[in-house]
PDB file of C-alpha atoms and ligand atoms in Angstrom:
ATOM      1  CA  MET A  11       5.168  32.281 -13.974  1.00 58.00           C
ATOM      2  CA  SER A  12       4.168  30.002 -17.145  1.00 65.00           C
ATOM      3  CA  GLU A  13       4.963  26.322 -15.555  1.00 85.00           C
ATOM      4  CA  ARG A  14       2.004  24.427 -16.244  1.00 92.00           C
ATOM      5  CA  PHE A  15       1.140  22.329 -13.075  1.00 95.00           C
ATOM      6  CA  PHE A  16      -1.429  18.732 -12.732  1.00 95.00           C
ATOM      7  CA  LEU A  17      -4.074  18.774 -10.380  1.00 95.00           C
ATOM      8  CA  ALA A  18      -4.995  15.015  -9.251  1.00 91.00           C
ATOM      9  CA  THR A  19      -8.008  16.262  -8.098  1.00 89.00           C
ATOM     10  CA  PRO A  20     -10.496  17.557 -10.451  1.00 86.00           C
ATOM     11  CA  PRO A  21     -11.487  21.338  -9.872  1.00 89.00           C
ATOM     12  CA  GLY A  22     -14.455  22.792  -8.193  1.00 87.00           C
ATOM     13  CA  ALA A  23     -16.344  25.904  -9.845  1.00 87.00           C
ATOM     14  CA  GLY A  24     -13.602  28.461 -10.270  1.00 92.00           C
ATOM     15  CA  HIS A  25     -11.149  27.038  -7.972  1.00 94.00           C
ATOM     16  CA  ALA A  26      -9.185  23.728  -7.437  1.00 95.00           C
ATOM     17  CA  LEU A  27      -6.411  22.623  -5.027  1.00 95.00           C
ATOM     18  CA  LEU A  28      -2.796  21.888  -6.118  1.00 95.00           C
ATOM     19  CA  GLU A  29      -1.208  18.652  -3.504  1.00 94.00           C
ATOM     20  CA  GLY A  30       1.751  17.215  -3.005  1.00 92.00           C
ATOM     21  CA  ASP A  31       4.910  17.426  -5.146  1.00 90.00           C
ATOM     22  CA  GLU A  32       3.124  19.628  -7.554  1.00 93.00           C
ATOM     23  CA  ALA A  33       1.881  22.571  -4.575  1.00 94.00           C
ATOM     24  CA  ARG A  34       5.720  21.970  -3.296  1.00 93.00           C
ATOM     25  CA  HIS A  35       7.104  22.711  -6.428  1.00 91.00           C
ATOM     26  CA  LEU A  36       4.895  25.638  -6.903  1.00 92.00           C
ATOM     27  CA  SER A  37       5.620  27.030  -3.379  1.00 90.00           C
ATOM     28  CA  ARG A  38       9.103  25.818  -2.465  1.00 89.00           C
ATOM     29  CA  VAL A  39      11.563  25.720  -5.352  1.00 90.00           C
ATOM     30  CA  LEU A  40       9.182  28.456  -7.471  1.00 89.00           C
ATOM     31  CA  ARG A  41       8.242  30.802  -3.981  1.00 92.00           C
ATOM     32  CA  ALA A  42       4.987  31.455  -5.858  1.00 91.00           C
ATOM     33  CA  LYS A  43       3.246  34.516  -3.944  1.00 93.00           C
ATOM     34  CA  VAL A  44      -0.196  34.707  -4.023  1.00 95.00           C
ATOM     35  CA  GLY A  45      -0.885  37.001  -7.306  1.00 95.00           C
ATOM     36  CA  ASP A  46       0.783  35.169  -9.590  1.00 95.00           C
ATOM     37  CA  GLU A  47      -0.347  33.141 -12.058  1.00 95.00           C
ATOM     38  CA  VAL A  48       0.045  29.962 -13.804  1.00 95.00           C
ATOM     39  CA  ARG A  49      -1.644  27.209 -15.808  1.00 95.00           C
ATOM     40  CA  VAL A  50      -2.856  24.411 -14.456  1.00 96.00           C
ATOM     41  CA  PHE A  51      -4.559  20.937 -16.683  1.00 94.00           C
ATOM     42  CA  ASP A  52      -6.155  17.870 -15.012  1.00 93.00           C
ATOM     43  CA  GLY A  53      -5.536  15.390 -17.394  1.00 92.00           C
ATOM     44  CA  SER A  54      -8.842  15.159 -18.766  1.00 89.00           C
ATOM     45  CA  GLY A  55      -7.990  17.628 -22.250  1.00 88.00           C
ATOM     46  CA  VAL A  56      -8.654  20.765 -20.475  1.00 90.00           C
ATOM     47  CA  GLU A  57      -6.133  23.456 -19.069  1.00 93.00           C
ATOM     48  CA  TRP A  58      -7.064  26.249 -17.286  1.00 95.00           C
ATOM     49  CA  PRO A  59      -5.251  29.857 -16.624  1.00 95.00           C
ATOM     50  CA  ALA A  60      -4.870  30.037 -12.993  1.00 96.00           C
ATOM     51  CA  THR A  61      -4.375  32.624 -10.008  1.00 96.00           C
ATOM     52  CA  VAL A  62      -2.715  31.715  -6.755  1.00 96.00           C
ATOM     53  CA  ALA A  63      -5.455  32.665  -4.454  1.00 96.00           C
ATOM     54  CA  ALA A  64      -3.302  30.600  -0.847  1.00 95.00           C
ATOM     55  CA  ILE A  65      -0.367  29.268  -0.201  1.00 94.00           C
ATOM     56  CA  ARG A  66      -0.838  26.131   2.674  1.00 91.00           C
ATOM     57  CA  ARG A  67       1.589  24.265   4.493  1.00 85.00           C
ATOM     58  CA  ASP A  68       1.182  20.834   1.546  1.00 89.00           C
ATOM     59  CA  GLU A  69      -0.996  22.352  -1.113  1.00 93.00           C
ATOM     60  CA  VAL A  70      -1.409  25.150  -3.368  1.00 95.00           C
ATOM     61  CA  ALA A  71      -5.351  26.868  -3.304  1.00 95.00           C
ATOM     62  CA  VAL A  72      -5.665  28.195  -6.911  1.00 96.00           C
ATOM     63  CA  ASP A  73      -8.462  30.430  -9.131  1.00 96.00           C
ATOM     64  CA  LEU A  74      -9.772  29.598 -12.350  1.00 96.00           C
ATOM     65  CA  GLY A  75     -10.328  31.287 -15.184  1.00 94.00           C
ATOM     66  CA  GLU A  76     -11.874  30.838 -18.046  1.00 92.00           C
ATOM     67  CA  PRO A  77     -10.742  26.857 -20.155  1.00 90.00           C
ATOM     68  CA  LEU A  78      -8.849  26.603 -22.838  1.00 86.00           C
ATOM     69  CA  GLN A  79      -9.662  23.813 -25.639  1.00 72.00           C
ATOM     70  CA  SER A  80      -7.337  21.305 -26.049  1.00 68.00           C
ATOM     71  CA  VAL A  81      -5.651  20.566 -30.049  1.00 64.00           C
ATOM     72  CA  GLU A  82      -5.722  16.747 -28.751  1.00 65.00           C
ATOM     73  CA  ALA A  83      -9.703  16.226 -29.766  1.00 61.00           C
ATOM     74  CA  LYS A  84      -7.809  16.469 -33.354  1.00 67.00           C
ATOM     75  CA  LEU A  85      -5.509  13.389 -32.745  1.00 72.00           C
ATOM     76  CA  ALA A  86      -6.636   9.621 -34.271  1.00 77.00           C
ATOM     77  CA  ARG A  87      -6.726   7.606 -31.692  1.00 87.00           C
ATOM     78  CA  LEU A  88      -3.725   4.979 -30.878  1.00 93.00           C
ATOM     79  CA  THR A  89      -3.463   2.056 -28.812  1.00 95.00           C
ATOM     80  CA  LEU A  90       0.150   0.921 -29.228  1.00 97.00           C
ATOM     81  CA  ALA A  91       0.280  -2.523 -26.969  1.00 97.00           C
ATOM     82  CA  VAL A  92       4.079  -2.909 -26.350  1.00 98.00           C
ATOM     83  CA  ALA A  93       6.203  -5.562 -25.024  1.00 97.00           C
ATOM     84  CA  LEU A  94       7.886  -3.011 -22.744  1.00 96.00           C
ATOM     85  CA  PRO A  95      11.333  -3.000 -22.429  1.00 93.00           C
ATOM     86  CA  LYS A  96      13.437  -2.336 -18.979  1.00 91.00           C
ATOM     87  CA  GLY A  97      14.636   0.932 -17.063  1.00 90.00           C
ATOM     88  CA  ASP A  98      15.403   3.942 -19.089  1.00 93.00           C
ATOM     89  CA  ARG A  99      14.425   2.872 -22.306  1.00 95.00           C
ATOM     90  CA  GLN A 100      11.182   2.654 -20.742  1.00 95.00           C
ATOM     91  CA  LYS A 101      10.640   5.781 -19.009  1.00 95.00           C
ATOM     92  CA  TRP A 102      11.820   7.013 -22.187  1.00 96.00           C
ATOM     93  CA  LEU A 103       9.152   5.354 -24.052  1.00 97.00           C
ATOM     94  CA  VAL A 104       6.399   6.933 -22.197  1.00 98.00           C
ATOM     95  CA  GLU A 105       7.699   9.878 -22.568  1.00 97.00           C
ATOM     96  CA  LYS A 106       8.014  10.501 -26.107  1.00 97.00           C
ATOM     97  CA  LEU A 107       4.926   8.914 -26.600  1.00 97.00           C
ATOM     98  CA  THR A 108       2.903  11.227 -24.393  1.00 96.00           C
ATOM     99  CA  GLU A 109       4.561  13.998 -26.434  1.00 94.00           C
ATOM    100  CA  LEU A 110       3.319  12.464 -29.752  1.00 93.00           C
ATOM    101  CA  GLY A 111      -0.094  11.792 -28.954  1.00 92.00           C
ATOM    102  CA  VAL A 112      -0.898   8.376 -28.370  1.00 95.00           C
ATOM    103  CA  ALA A 113      -4.143   8.293 -26.567  1.00 94.00           C
ATOM    104  CA  ARG A 114      -3.081   5.278 -24.628  1.00 96.00           C
ATOM    105  CA  LEU A 115       0.317   2.495 -24.274  1.00 97.00           C
ATOM    106  CA  LEU A 116      -1.420  -1.302 -22.775  1.00 97.00           C
ATOM    107  CA  PRO A 117       1.466  -3.272 -22.301  1.00 96.00           C
ATOM    108  CA  LEU A 118       1.814  -6.324 -24.101  1.00 97.00           C
ATOM    109  CA  VAL A 119       2.630  -9.678 -22.586  1.00 96.00           C
ATOM    110  CA  THR A 120       4.593 -11.990 -24.858  1.00 96.00           C
ATOM    111  CA  GLU A 121       6.515 -15.136 -25.164  1.00 94.00           C
ATOM    112  CA  ARG A 122       9.847 -13.716 -25.171  1.00 92.00           C
ATOM    113  CA  GLY A 123       8.666 -10.360 -22.748  1.00 88.00           C
ATOM    114  CA  VAL A 124      11.171  -9.287 -20.467  1.00 85.00           C
ATOM    115  CA  ALA A 125       9.456  -6.699 -18.505  1.00 83.00           C
ATOM    116  CA  GLU A 126       7.029  -7.174 -16.190  1.00 85.00           C
ATOM    117  CA  ALA A 127       4.130  -4.458 -16.127  1.00 85.00           C
ATOM    118  CA  THR A 128       4.082  -4.517 -11.944  1.00 88.00           C
ATOM    119  CA  ASP A 129       1.817  -1.982 -10.033  1.00 89.00           C
ATOM    120  CA  SER A 130       4.856   0.213  -9.494  1.00 91.00           C
ATOM    121  CA  ALA A 131       6.133  -0.135 -13.156  1.00 93.00           C
ATOM    122  CA  ARG A 132       2.503   1.190 -14.244  1.00 94.00           C
ATOM    123  CA  ALA A 133       2.487   3.918 -10.938  1.00 93.00           C
ATOM    124  CA  ARG A 134       6.248   5.066 -12.760  1.00 95.00           C
ATOM    125  CA  MET A 135       4.883   4.532 -15.858  1.00 96.00           C
ATOM    126  CA  GLU A 136       1.518   7.298 -14.693  1.00 96.00           C
ATOM    127  CA  ARG A 137       4.278  10.373 -13.304  1.00 95.00           C
ATOM    128  CA  GLY A 138       6.042   9.839 -16.325  1.00 97.00           C
ATOM    129  CA  VAL A 139       3.079  10.527 -18.373  1.00 97.00           C
ATOM    130  CA  VAL A 140       2.025  13.493 -16.289  1.00 96.00           C
ATOM    131  CA  GLU A 141       5.480  15.179 -16.268  1.00 95.00           C
ATOM    132  CA  ALA A 142       5.622  14.321 -20.035  1.00 96.00           C
ATOM    133  CA  CYS A 143       2.132  15.720 -20.274  1.00 94.00           C
ATOM    134  CA  LYS A 144       3.168  18.960 -18.041  1.00 93.00           C
ATOM    135  CA  GLN A 145       6.610  20.150 -20.311  1.00 92.00           C
ATOM    136  CA  CYS A 146       4.825  19.494 -24.023  1.00 92.00           C
ATOM    137  CA  GLY A 147       1.638  21.412 -23.008  1.00 90.00           C
ATOM    138  CA  ARG A 148      -0.275  17.920 -23.661  1.00 92.00           C
ATOM    139  CA  ASN A 149      -4.191  18.027 -21.486  1.00 92.00           C
ATOM    140  CA  ARG A 150      -4.798  14.786 -21.888  1.00 92.00           C
ATOM    141  CA  LEU A 151      -3.231  11.968 -19.786  1.00 95.00           C
ATOM    142  CA  MET A 152      -1.756   9.333 -22.249  1.00 95.00           C
ATOM    143  CA  GLU A 153      -3.825   5.877 -20.617  1.00 96.00           C
ATOM    144  CA  ILE A 154      -1.218   3.220 -18.568  1.00 97.00           C
ATOM    145  CA  ALA A 155      -3.442   0.315 -19.891  1.00 95.00           C
ATOM    146  CA  GLU A 156      -3.761  -2.908 -18.456  1.00 94.00           C
ATOM    147  CA  PRO A 157      -1.096  -5.005 -19.526  1.00 95.00           C
ATOM    148  CA  LEU A 158      -2.906  -8.287 -21.798  1.00 95.00           C
ATOM    149  CA  THR A 159      -1.709 -11.099 -24.438  1.00 94.00           C
ATOM    150  CA  LEU A 160      -1.434 -10.939 -27.838  1.00 93.00           C
ATOM    151  CA  GLU A 161      -4.448 -13.271 -27.158  1.00 92.00           C
ATOM    152  CA  ALA A 162      -6.280 -11.522 -24.551  1.00 93.00           C
ATOM    153  CA  LEU A 163      -5.909  -7.995 -26.749  1.00 93.00           C
ATOM    154  CA  ALA A 164      -7.331  -9.343 -29.874  1.00 90.00           C
ATOM    155  CA  ALA A 165     -10.279 -10.724 -28.304  1.00 89.00           C
ATOM    156  CA  GLY A 166     -11.321  -7.491 -26.041  1.00 85.00           C
ATOM    157  CA  PHE A 167      -9.992  -5.010 -27.567  1.00 84.00           C
ATOM    158  CA  PRO A 168     -12.458  -3.772 -30.562  1.00 80.00           C
ATOM    159  CA  ALA A 169     -10.656  -1.422 -33.629  1.00 78.00           C
ATOM    160  CA  ALA A 170     -11.641  -0.704 -36.806  1.00 78.00           C
ATOM    161  CA  VAL A 171      -7.544  -1.052 -37.783  1.00 89.00           C
ATOM    162  CA  ARG A 172      -5.154  -3.528 -36.420  1.00 94.00           C
ATOM    163  CA  LEU A 173      -1.852  -3.875 -37.029  1.00 95.00           C
ATOM    164  CA  ILE A 174       1.188  -5.618 -35.887  1.00 97.00           C
ATOM    165  CA  ALA A 175       4.528  -4.620 -36.136  1.00 97.00           C
ATOM    166  CA  HIS A 176       6.604  -7.482 -37.878  1.00 97.00           C
ATOM    167  CA  PRO A 177      10.444  -7.165 -39.710  1.00 96.00           C
ATOM    168  CA  GLY A 178      10.437  -8.180 -42.671  1.00 92.00           C
ATOM    169  CA  SER A 179       5.964  -7.873 -43.405  1.00 92.00           C
ATOM    170  CA  ALA A 180       4.942  -7.500 -46.870  1.00 86.00           C
ATOM    171  CA  THR A 181       3.572  -4.245 -45.621  1.00 86.00           C
ATOM    172  CA  ALA A 182       5.381  -1.424 -45.262  1.00 86.00           C
ATOM    173  CA  LEU A 183       3.930   1.045 -42.923  1.00 83.00           C
ATOM    174  CA  ALA A 184       4.495   5.104 -44.541  1.00 74.00           C
ATOM    175  CA  GLY A 185       1.541   7.269 -43.220  1.00 70.00           C
ATOM    176  CA  ARG A 186      -1.884   7.872 -41.234  1.00 70.00           C
ATOM    177  CA  ILE A 187      -4.144   4.844 -41.950  1.00 71.00           C
ATOM    178  CA  GLY A 188      -7.741   4.543 -41.727  1.00 63.00           C
ATOM    179  CA  ASP A 189     -10.142   7.511 -40.870  1.00 67.00           C
ATOM    180  CA  PRO A 190      -9.047  10.122 -38.547  1.00 67.00           C
ATOM    181  CA  ASP A 191     -12.062   9.040 -36.391  1.00 73.00           C
ATOM    182  CA  GLN A 192     -11.367   5.712 -36.517  1.00 79.00           C
ATOM    183  CA  GLU A 193      -9.823   3.530 -33.240  1.00 88.00           C
ATOM    184  CA  ILE A 194      -6.049   2.046 -34.129  1.00 92.00           C
ATOM    185  CA  LEU A 195      -4.908  -0.285 -32.304  1.00 95.00           C
ATOM    186  CA  ALA A 196      -0.918  -1.022 -33.426  1.00 96.00           C
ATOM    187  CA  ALA A 197       1.594  -3.744 -31.495  1.00 97.00           C
ATOM    188  CA  VAL A 198       5.201  -4.094 -31.013  1.00 98.00           C
ATOM    189  CA  GLY A 199       7.014  -6.879 -30.092  1.00 97.00           C
ATOM    190  CA  PRO A 200       9.798  -7.274 -27.538  1.00 97.00           C
ATOM    191  CA  GLU A 201      13.812  -7.305 -28.417  1.00 96.00           C
ATOM    192  CA  GLY A 202      13.304 -11.042 -28.922  1.00 96.00           C
ATOM    193  CA  GLY A 203      10.443 -10.564 -31.658  1.00 97.00           C
ATOM    194  CA  PHE A 204       7.235 -12.133 -31.955  1.00 97.00           C
ATOM    195  CA  SER A 205       7.063 -16.198 -32.344  1.00 96.00           C
ATOM    196  CA  ALA A 206       5.683 -17.669 -35.126  1.00 96.00           C
ATOM    197  CA  ASP A 207       2.727 -18.458 -33.127  1.00 95.00           C
ATOM    198  CA  GLU A 208       2.061 -15.057 -31.809  1.00 95.00           C
ATOM    199  CA  ILE A 209       1.992 -13.931 -35.294  1.00 96.00           C
ATOM    200  CA  ALA A 210      -0.159 -16.540 -37.017  1.00 95.00           C
ATOM    201  CA  ALA A 211      -2.276 -16.264 -33.738  1.00 94.00           C
ATOM    202  CA  ALA A 212      -2.457 -12.216 -34.526  1.00 95.00           C
ATOM    203  CA  VAL A 213      -3.377 -12.523 -38.483  1.00 95.00           C
ATOM    204  CA  ALA A 214      -5.794 -14.974 -37.713  1.00 94.00           C
ATOM    205  CA  ALA A 215      -7.649 -11.704 -35.147  1.00 93.00           C
ATOM    206  CA  GLY A 216      -7.943  -9.508 -37.865  1.00 93.00           C
ATOM    207  CA  PHE A 217      -4.114  -8.096 -37.134  1.00 95.00           C
ATOM    208  CA  THR A 218      -2.195  -6.745 -40.741  1.00 94.00           C
ATOM    209  CA  PRO A 219       1.373  -7.121 -40.115  1.00 96.00           C
ATOM    210  CA  VAL A 220       3.172  -4.077 -41.189  1.00 95.00           C
ATOM    211  CA  GLY A 221       7.630  -3.322 -41.725  1.00 95.00           C
ATOM    212  CA  LEU A 222       8.375  -0.149 -40.748  1.00 94.00           C
ATOM    213  CA  GLY A 223      11.601  -0.319 -43.190  1.00 92.00           C
ATOM    214  CA  PRO A 224      15.136  -2.011 -43.992  1.00 93.00           C
ATOM    215  CA  GLN A 225      16.437  -2.124 -40.263  1.00 96.00           C
ATOM    216  CA  ILE A 226      15.804  -3.075 -37.242  1.00 97.00           C
ATOM    217  CA  LEU A 227      14.364  -1.201 -34.471  1.00 97.00           C
ATOM    218  CA  ARG A 228      15.002  -1.506 -30.816  1.00 97.00           C
ATOM    219  CA  VAL A 229      11.184  -2.101 -29.379  1.00 97.00           C
ATOM    220  CA  GLU A 230      11.193   2.301 -28.354  1.00 97.00           C
ATOM    221  CA  THR A 231      12.346   3.178 -31.537  1.00 97.00           C
ATOM    222  CA  ALA A 232       9.102   0.631 -33.286  1.00 97.00           C
ATOM    223  CA  ALA A 233       6.946   2.163 -31.226  1.00 97.00           C
ATOM    224  CA  ILE A 234       8.149   5.884 -31.448  1.00 96.00           C
ATOM    225  CA  ALA A 235       7.866   5.232 -35.236  1.00 94.00           C
ATOM    226  CA  LEU A 236       4.317   3.942 -35.329  1.00 94.00           C
ATOM    227  CA  ALA A 237       2.811   6.613 -33.239  1.00 93.00           C
ATOM    228  CA  ALA A 238       4.864   9.599 -35.535  1.00 90.00           C
ATOM    229  CA  ARG A 239       3.260   7.778 -38.647  1.00 90.00           C
ATOM    230  CA  LEU A 240      -0.408   6.801 -37.059  1.00 89.00           C
ATOM    231  CA  VAL A 241      -1.428  10.158 -34.932  1.00 86.00           C
ATOM    232  CA  MET A 242      -2.363  12.499 -36.902  1.00 64.00           C
ATOM    233  CA  ALA A 243      -0.287  15.970 -36.622  1.00 55.00           C
ATOM    234  CA  PRO A 244      -2.762  18.806 -35.199  1.00 51.00           C
ATOM    235  CA  GLU A 245      -3.285  21.710 -38.530  1.00 50.00           C
TER     236      GLU A 245
HETATM  237  N1  LIG B   6      15.276 -10.236 -33.698  1.00 87.98           N
HETATM  238  C1  LIG B   6      13.417  -9.369 -34.226  1.00 87.98           C
HETATM  239  C2  LIG B   6      12.684 -10.109 -34.892  1.00 87.98           C
HETATM  240  O1  LIG B   6      12.887 -10.438 -36.002  1.00 87.98           O
HETATM  241  O2  LIG B   6      10.723 -10.234 -34.561  1.00 87.98           O
HETATM  242  C3  LIG B   6      13.603  -8.189 -34.176  1.00 87.98           C
HETATM  243  C4  LIG B   6      12.755  -7.904 -33.080  1.00 87.98           C
HETATM  244  S1  LIG B   6      12.713  -5.839 -32.982  1.00 87.98           S
HETATM  245  C5  LIG B   6      13.961  -5.311 -32.170  1.00 87.98           C
HETATM  246  C6  LIG B   6      11.931  -5.487 -31.560  1.00 87.98           C
HETATM  247  C7  LIG B   6       9.659  -4.927 -32.544  1.00 87.98           C
HETATM  248  O3  LIG B   6       9.869  -3.844 -32.410  1.00 87.98           O
HETATM  249  C8  LIG B   6       9.761  -6.615 -33.181  1.00 87.98           C
HETATM  250  O4  LIG B   6       9.294  -7.278 -32.339  1.00 87.98           O
HETATM  251  C9  LIG B   6       8.984  -5.203 -33.790  1.00 87.98           C
HETATM  252  O5  LIG B   6       7.429  -5.167 -33.463  1.00 87.98           O
HETATM  253  C10 LIG B   6       9.424  -3.993 -34.138  1.00 87.98           C
HETATM  254  N2  LIG B   6       9.787  -3.386 -35.309  1.00 87.98           N
HETATM  255  C11 LIG B   6      11.333  -3.625 -34.882  1.00 87.98           C
HETATM  256  N3  LIG B   6      11.879  -3.123 -36.396  1.00 87.98           N
HETATM  257  C12 LIG B   6      11.017  -3.107 -36.750  1.00 87.98           C
HETATM  258  C13 LIG B   6      10.699  -3.618 -38.343  1.00 87.98           C
HETATM  259  N4  LIG B   6      12.291  -2.836 -39.285  1.00 87.98           N
HETATM  260  N5  LIG B   6       9.728  -3.372 -39.328  1.00 87.98           N
HETATM  261  C14 LIG B   6       8.214  -4.127 -38.402  1.00 87.98           C
HETATM  262  N6  LIG B   6       8.567  -3.982 -37.446  1.00 87.98           N
HETATM  263  C15 LIG B   6       9.723  -3.922 -36.173  1.00 87.98           C
END
């Protein structure tokens, strides 16, 4: 069985417990038996081959093999601050940014924003991150950060490279910039765009406005275009 399962609780020495939906999926949907081989990860960057040791009502105990190193350590650390879209487009955004290796998604509070990052929305996004990690093989979870305004982001979020995506900017973002080990922060505005005041304040705080081509992209497309250009692909 090559499926991957998420450990909500970090493993002990050589053993781990799958709980809740993860345990039920393995025992009831896949009808696992003691001795079956699976793969597990705890979101910290490590994956283990594991053997089912015991199946109980709502948990499955597994014995862990040697941990496998993750390739994500080689990726640039990109924080994307995004004025969230709503509904399925938000779900899609989380899935694709997780697959592309974005380190952190920060819900950006803007003048023209349409979706609030409520606690339930953040919980939903965190579940989306786990699902995308299980599917794509990523072992370190993409963090869903606390929402911030552009002003708070500029004041309290140090990053060597600060970009703000804005249509018609003089600087076109063609590909990777900065050193691979630098923290990169990039902001994407809402469907109505950033206001002139927001752009001026961001520029004053050291953000470089960047263009992503002549077309006006939806929020999630712009975020994905930034991620694809800024996160270095592993060798
Ligand atoms: N009419 C709005 C404007 O001119 O800003 C369009 C906003 S667009 C639908 C949503 C966000 O995606 C923008 O605020 C920007 O951050 C990003 N974006 C979309 N297309 C872009 C492009 N071609 N270049 C840079 N950023 C873009």
